[in-house]
Amino acid sequence: MNVRRIEVQTNPPYAVHVGPSALKGVLEVGSQESGIFVLADEKAWSLHSGALAGLESAPRLEIAGGEGAKSMAQLEGVLDALTQSGLSRTSTLITFGGGSISDLGGLAASLFKRGMDVVHCPTTLLAQVDAAIGGKTAINLRLGKNLAGSIHQPRSVFADSEVLRTLPDEEWASGLGEALKTALLGGEDSLSSLEAQSSELAHPGSVAISALVADCVQTKARIVAEDPLEQGPRRVLNLGHTFAHAIEHCAGYGTVPHGVAVSVGISLALEASAAMSVLEDVGLPDRVRKLQEALGLPSSLAELRGLHDLGPEGLRAGLAQDKKGAVGQPEFVLVRSPGDLVLGIGMEDSLLQSLLG
Ligand code: GLY
């Protein structure tokens, strides 16, 4: 696949460049005169800095990726480094890493001198299909994940499939979990095309990946353009996430990869959709379970419980942390059929008990 350009119609609009060697386009950003700064995941930089050849001499901060990057101390470190490098609000911050790096860098860019441009170069599958698109930024607070953040749309995004070749299996699976969610939101065509490619896509580094990333970006771009500030329809992107965050909270953040938790969260949301008589496409749970199996993703809490401590009480405590609903009132996204979702649903205690039991 050649590099595809997908527009996100926010105000102003921006382009997401998807495909092999998409990172060559970043050099254009680097040639601008008002200064650039690179915030890089140290591992991604050591493996793939060659893809950003021409930007080696720009001021750069390398940090470890993962949840540890999303802290107040790291945010201060980035803001200090921007200041020490003499950058201004007309300069551009380029992030190079997974979702934690784009979350941290995006937040720093939204705060530095009241806002500078950010360009994301996502190096994980999860960041290419979700985190780097749509402008959400965040760090974690002592009391919970993603509790401090902003919405700051990037100026452009470069999702290069070449950098995905070195992803560990676990990171690959995590990205496939978010891609499964996005295919369900995209509708029948997206879901069928993921099914058709599933055995090929299960292998890290698959050549079919650029087409999947492009399909996910297109779906997310449509949803974000409709509701950039997440005041309503954008909340469909939280499908599976209320359960997933409870799983991650209970197991300890960073223990269960986010997209893997989302995969189980999708199964629980489908089960709840059936139990609450919302689900119209009754064959969908079985179809999704087969797809999860083909992609190497778990479809039940039982599969995760062999590896992680996920007792019902701990999961309930995790649900109470949900930042999407009113305090202590978790909200869920339910499914009627592919592409047809229902938002803002609360659940009876008895149903939660049987789902998490
Ligand atoms: N990751 C969900 C969103 O961008 O809204």
Coordinates of C-alpha atoms and ligand atoms in Angstrom, one line a residue:
M1 CA 0.0 0.0 0.0
N2 CA 1.2 3.5 -0.8
V3 CA 1.0 6.2 1.9
R4 CA -2.6 7.2 2.3
R5 CA -3.7 10.6 3.5
I6 CA -6.8 10.7 5.7
E7 CA -8.3 14.0 6.7
V8 CA -9.7 14.6 10.2
Q9 CA -12.2 17.4 9.7
T10 CA -11.7 19.3 12.9
N11 CA -11.2 23.0 13.1
P12 CA -8.5 23.3 11.7
P13 CA -8.5 20.0 9.8
Y14 CA -5.4 17.8 9.8
A15 CA -4.0 14.8 7.9
V16 CA -3.1 11.4 9.1
H17 CA -0.5 9.7 6.8
V18 CA -0.7 5.9 6.9
G19 CA 1.5 3.3 5.3
P20 CA 5.1 2.1 4.8
S21 CA 7.6 5.0 5.0
A22 CA 5.0 7.5 6.0
L23 CA 7.6 9.0 8.3
K24 CA 9.5 10.5 5.4
G25 CA 6.8 13.2 5.5
V26 CA 7.9 14.4 8.9
L27 CA 11.0 16.0 7.3
E28 CA 8.7 18.6 5.9
V29 CA 7.7 19.5 9.4
G30 CA 11.3 19.5 10.4
S31 CA 12.2 22.0 7.8
Q32 CA 10.0 24.7 9.2
E33 CA 11.9 27.7 10.7
S34 CA 10.3 28.3 14.1
G35 CA 11.9 25.4 15.9
I36 CA 11.1 21.8 16.7
F37 CA 11.6 19.6 19.7
V38 CA 11.4 15.8 19.7
L39 CA 9.9 13.8 22.6
A40 CA 10.9 10.2 22.0
D41 CA 10.3 6.8 23.6
E42 CA 14.0 5.8 24.2
K43 CA 13.5 2.2 22.9
A44 CA 11.6 3.3 19.8
W45 CA 14.3 5.9 19.2
S46 CA 17.1 3.4 19.5
L47 CA 15.4 1.1 17.0
H48 CA 13.9 3.5 14.5
S49 CA 15.6 6.9 14.7
G50 CA 16.9 6.4 11.1
A51 CA 13.3 6.8 9.9
L52 CA 13.5 10.4 11.1
A53 CA 16.9 11.1 9.5
G54 CA 17.3 14.8 9.3
L55 CA 15.9 15.5 12.7
E56 CA 18.8 14.1 14.7
S57 CA 20.1 17.5 15.5
A58 CA 16.8 18.9 16.8
P59 CA 16.6 19.2 20.6
R60 CA 15.3 15.9 22.0
L61 CA 14.2 14.3 25.2
E62 CA 14.2 10.5 25.4
I63 CA 12.2 8.8 28.1
A64 CA 10.9 5.3 28.9
G65 CA 7.5 4.6 27.5
G66 CA 4.6 3.0 29.3
E67 CA 2.4 4.3 32.1
G68 CA 5.4 5.7 34.0
A69 CA 5.7 8.4 31.3
K70 CA 2.3 9.8 32.2
S71 CA 3.3 11.5 35.5
M72 CA 3.3 15.1 36.7
A73 CA 7.1 14.8 37.1
Q74 CA 7.5 13.8 33.5
L75 CA 5.2 16.6 32.3
E76 CA 7.3 19.1 34.2
G77 CA 10.5 17.5 32.7
V78 CA 9.1 18.0 29.1
L79 CA 8.0 21.6 29.9
D80 CA 11.4 22.4 31.4
A81 CA 13.2 20.9 28.3
L82 CA 11.1 23.0 25.9
T83 CA 11.9 26.1 27.9
Q84 CA 15.6 25.3 28.1
S85 CA 15.7 24.6 24.3
G86 CA 14.5 28.2 23.8
L87 CA 11.3 27.2 22.0
S88 CA 8.3 29.4 21.5
R89 CA 4.6 28.9 21.0
T90 CA 5.1 28.9 17.3
S91 CA 7.5 25.9 17.6
T92 CA 6.4 22.3 17.1
L93 CA 6.7 19.3 19.4
I94 CA 7.1 16.0 17.6
T95 CA 6.3 12.9 19.6
F96 CA 7.8 9.5 18.6
G97 CA 6.5 6.6 20.6
G98 CA 3.4 4.8 21.8
G99 CA 0.2 6.2 23.4
S100 CA 1.9 7.2 26.6
I101 CA 4.3 9.4 24.7
S102 CA 1.6 11.1 22.6
D103 CA -0.5 11.6 25.7
L104 CA 2.3 13.2 27.6
G105 CA 3.7 15.2 24.6
G106 CA 0.2 16.3 23.6
L107 CA -0.5 17.6 27.1
A108 CA 2.8 19.4 27.3
A109 CA 2.2 21.0 23.9
S110 CA -1.3 22.2 24.9
L111 CA 0.2 23.8 28.1
F112 CA 3.6 25.2 26.8
K113 CA 3.2 29.0 26.5
R114 CA -0.6 28.4 26.3
G115 CA -0.3 26.0 23.4
M116 CA 2.1 25.0 20.7
D117 CA 1.7 22.6 17.7
V118 CA 2.2 18.9 18.1
V119 CA 2.9 16.3 15.4
H120 CA 2.5 12.6 16.4
C121 CA 4.6 9.8 15.0
P122 CA 3.0 6.8 16.7
T123 CA 5.2 3.7 16.9
T124 CA 2.8 1.2 18.4
L125 CA -0.2 -0.3 16.7
L126 CA -2.5 0.9 19.6
A127 CA -1.3 4.5 19.1
Q128 CA -1.7 4.3 15.3
V129 CA -5.3 3.0 15.4
D130 CA -6.4 5.1 18.4
A131 CA -4.3 7.1 20.8
A132 CA -2.5 9.5 18.4
I133 CA -5.8 10.4 16.6
G134 CA -8.4 12.7 18.0
G135 CA -6.4 15.0 20.2
K136 CA -6.9 13.4 23.6
T137 CA -4.0 14.0 26.0
A138 CA -3.5 12.9 29.6
I139 CA -1.3 12.1 32.5
N140 CA -2.3 9.9 35.5
L141 CA -2.8 11.3 39.0
R142 CA -2.2 9.4 42.3
L143 CA -5.9 8.6 42.5
G144 CA -6.4 7.4 38.9
K145 CA -5.5 7.0 35.3
N146 CA -5.9 9.9 32.8
L147 CA -7.4 12.2 35.4
A148 CA -5.5 15.3 34.1
G149 CA -5.6 16.1 30.4
S150 CA -6.8 18.2 27.6
I151 CA -8.1 17.9 24.0
H152 CA -5.4 19.3 21.7
Q153 CA -5.6 18.2 18.1
P154 CA -2.3 17.4 16.4
R155 CA -1.2 19.4 13.3
S156 CA -0.6 16.0 11.6
V157 CA 0.1 12.4 12.3
F158 CA 2.5 10.0 10.6
A159 CA 1.5 6.3 11.1
D160 CA 4.4 4.3 9.5
S161 CA 3.9 0.5 9.3
E162 CA 7.7 -0.1 9.1
V163 CA 8.2 0.8 12.8
L164 CA 5.6 -1.8 13.8
R165 CA 7.8 -4.6 12.6
T166 CA 9.7 -4.7 15.9
L167 CA 6.7 -4.6 18.2
P168 CA 6.6 -7.4 20.9
D169 CA 3.7 -9.8 20.6
E170 CA 1.9 -8.3 23.6
E171 CA 1.9 -4.8 22.1
W172 CA 0.7 -6.2 18.8
A173 CA -2.2 -8.0 20.5
S174 CA -3.0 -4.8 22.4
G175 CA -3.3 -2.8 19.2
L176 CA -5.5 -5.5 17.6
G177 CA -7.9 -5.2 20.6
E178 CA -8.4 -1.5 19.9
A179 CA -8.7 -2.3 16.1
L180 CA -11.4 -4.8 16.9
K181 CA -13.3 -2.1 18.8
T182 CA -13.0 0.3 15.9
A183 CA -14.1 -2.3 13.4
L184 CA -17.3 -2.8 15.4
L185 CA -17.9 0.9 15.4
G186 CA -17.1 1.2 11.7
G187 CA -19.9 -1.2 10.7
E188 CA -20.4 -4.3 8.6
D189 CA -17.7 -3.6 6.0
S190 CA -15.0 -2.9 8.5
L191 CA -15.9 -5.9 10.6
S192 CA -16.0 -8.3 7.5
S193 CA -12.7 -7.0 6.2
L194 CA -11.1 -7.6 9.6
E195 CA -12.6 -11.1 9.6
A196 CA -11.2 -11.8 6.1
Q197 CA -7.7 -10.7 7.1
S198 CA -7.7 -12.0 10.7
S199 CA -5.4 -15.0 10.4
E200 CA -2.8 -12.9 8.5
L201 CA -3.1 -10.0 11.0
A202 CA -2.5 -12.2 14.0
H203 CA 1.2 -12.2 13.1
P204 CA 3.2 -9.2 14.3
G205 CA 4.6 -7.3 11.4
S206 CA 1.8 -8.5 9.0
V207 CA 1.9 -6.7 5.6
A208 CA -1.9 -6.3 5.9
I209 CA -1.6 -4.0 8.8
S210 CA -1.5 -0.7 6.9
A211 CA -4.9 -1.3 5.4
L212 CA -6.3 -2.1 8.9
V213 CA -4.7 1.0 10.4
A214 CA -6.2 3.1 7.5
D215 CA -9.6 1.7 8.0
C216 CA -9.5 2.4 11.8
V217 CA -8.2 5.9 11.2
Q218 CA -11.0 6.6 8.8
T219 CA -13.6 5.4 11.3
K220 CA -12.0 7.4 14.1
A221 CA -11.7 10.5 12.0
R222 CA -15.4 10.4 11.2
I223 CA -16.3 10.0 14.8
V224 CA -13.9 12.7 16.1
A225 CA -15.0 15.2 13.4
E226 CA -18.6 14.8 14.5
D227 CA -17.8 15.5 18.2
P228 CA -14.2 16.7 18.7
L229 CA -14.7 17.6 22.4
E230 CA -16.5 14.4 23.4
Q231 CA -19.7 16.0 24.3
G232 CA -21.8 13.2 22.9
P233 CA -21.4 10.8 20.0
R234 CA -17.6 10.5 20.4
R235 CA -18.3 8.4 23.5
V236 CA -18.9 5.4 21.3
L237 CA -15.1 5.1 21.3
N238 CA -15.4 4.0 24.9
L239 CA -17.0 0.7 23.8
G240 CA -15.5 -2.0 26.1
H241 CA -13.5 0.6 28.0
T242 CA -15.5 0.9 31.3
F243 CA -14.9 -2.8 31.8
A244 CA -11.3 -2.6 30.5
H245 CA -10.4 0.2 32.9
A246 CA -11.8 -1.9 35.8
I247 CA -9.7 -4.8 34.6
E248 CA -6.5 -2.6 34.4
H249 CA -7.2 -1.0 37.7
C250 CA -7.8 -4.3 39.5
A251 CA -4.7 -6.1 37.9
G252 CA -2.5 -3.0 38.4
Y253 CA -2.0 -0.6 35.5
G254 CA 0.5 -1.8 33.0
T255 CA -0.1 -5.4 33.8
V256 CA -2.8 -6.3 31.3
P257 CA -2.1 -4.5 28.0
H258 CA -4.8 -1.9 27.4
G259 CA -6.2 -3.4 24.1
V260 CA -6.2 -6.9 25.6
A261 CA -8.4 -5.6 28.4
V262 CA -10.6 -3.8 25.8
S263 CA -11.1 -7.2 24.0
V264 CA -12.5 -8.7 27.2
G265 CA -14.5 -5.5 27.8
I266 CA -16.1 -5.8 24.4
S267 CA -17.2 -9.4 25.2
L268 CA -18.7 -8.2 28.5
A269 CA -20.5 -5.2 26.7
L270 CA -21.9 -7.7 24.2
E271 CA -23.1 -10.0 27.0
A272 CA -24.7 -7.0 28.7
S273 CA -26.3 -5.8 25.4
A274 CA -27.9 -9.2 25.1
A275 CA -29.0 -9.4 28.7
M276 CA -30.6 -5.9 28.5
S277 CA -32.3 -6.7 25.2
V278 CA -30.4 -4.0 23.3
L279 CA -28.6 -6.4 21.0
E280 CA -30.4 -6.9 17.7
D281 CA -27.8 -8.8 15.8
V282 CA -27.9 -11.9 17.9
G283 CA -25.2 -13.7 16.0
L284 CA -22.7 -11.0 16.8
P285 CA -21.2 -12.3 20.1
D286 CA -20.3 -15.6 18.5
R287 CA -18.9 -13.8 15.4
V288 CA -16.8 -11.6 17.7
R289 CA -15.6 -14.5 19.8
K290 CA -14.4 -16.3 16.6
L291 CA -12.6 -13.2 15.5
Q292 CA -10.9 -12.7 18.9
E293 CA -9.7 -16.3 18.7
A294 CA -8.3 -15.8 15.2
L295 CA -6.5 -12.6 16.3
G296 CA -5.1 -14.3 19.5
L297 CA -7.2 -12.1 21.8
P298 CA -9.0 -13.2 25.0
S299 CA -12.8 -13.1 25.0
S300 CA -13.6 -13.7 28.7
L301 CA -12.5 -12.7 32.2
A302 CA -11.8 -16.4 32.8
E303 CA -8.9 -16.3 30.3
L304 CA -7.3 -13.4 32.1
R305 CA -7.9 -14.8 35.5
G306 CA -5.4 -17.6 34.9
L307 CA -2.7 -14.9 34.8
H308 CA -4.0 -12.0 36.9
D309 CA -5.7 -11.4 40.2
L310 CA -9.2 -10.2 39.0
G311 CA -11.6 -10.9 41.8
P312 CA -15.2 -9.4 41.5
E313 CA -14.6 -7.0 44.4
G314 CA -11.5 -5.6 42.9
L315 CA -13.3 -5.2 39.5
R316 CA -16.2 -3.4 41.2
A317 CA -13.7 -1.0 42.9
G318 CA -12.2 -0.4 39.4
L319 CA -15.7 0.4 37.9
A320 CA -16.3 3.0 40.6
Q321 CA -13.2 4.9 39.2
D322 CA -14.9 5.3 35.9
K323 CA -14.4 9.0 34.9
K324 CA -17.1 8.9 32.2
G325 CA -20.2 8.7 34.4
A326 CA -21.3 10.5 37.5
V327 CA -19.1 9.6 40.5
G328 CA -19.7 6.0 41.5
Q329 CA -22.1 5.5 38.5
P330 CA -20.2 3.8 35.7
E331 CA -21.6 4.2 32.2
F332 CA -21.4 1.7 29.4
V333 CA -21.6 1.6 25.6
L334 CA -23.9 -1.2 24.4
V335 CA -24.2 -2.7 20.9
R336 CA -27.3 -3.2 18.7
S337 CA -25.3 -4.3 15.6
P338 CA -22.0 -3.4 13.9
G339 CA -21.9 0.4 13.6
D340 CA -25.1 0.9 15.7
L341 CA -24.2 1.6 19.4
V342 CA -26.1 2.9 22.4
L343 CA -24.5 5.4 24.7
G344 CA -24.6 6.3 28.4
I345 CA -26.1 3.1 29.8
G346 CA -26.1 2.4 33.5
M347 CA -26.4 -1.3 34.7
E348 CA -28.3 -3.0 37.5
D349 CA -26.2 -4.3 40.3
S350 CA -27.4 -7.9 39.7
L351 CA -26.3 -7.8 36.0
L352 CA -22.9 -6.5 37.0
Q353 CA -22.5 -9.2 39.6
S354 CA -23.3 -11.9 37.1
L355 CA -20.9 -10.4 34.5
L356 CA -18.0 -9.9 36.9
G357 CA -18.8 -13.0 39.0
Ligands
GLY1 N1 -9.5 6.9 22.8 C1 -10.8 7.4 22.8 C2 -11.0 8.7 22.1 O1 -10.0 9.2 21.5 O2 -12.0 9.3 22.3

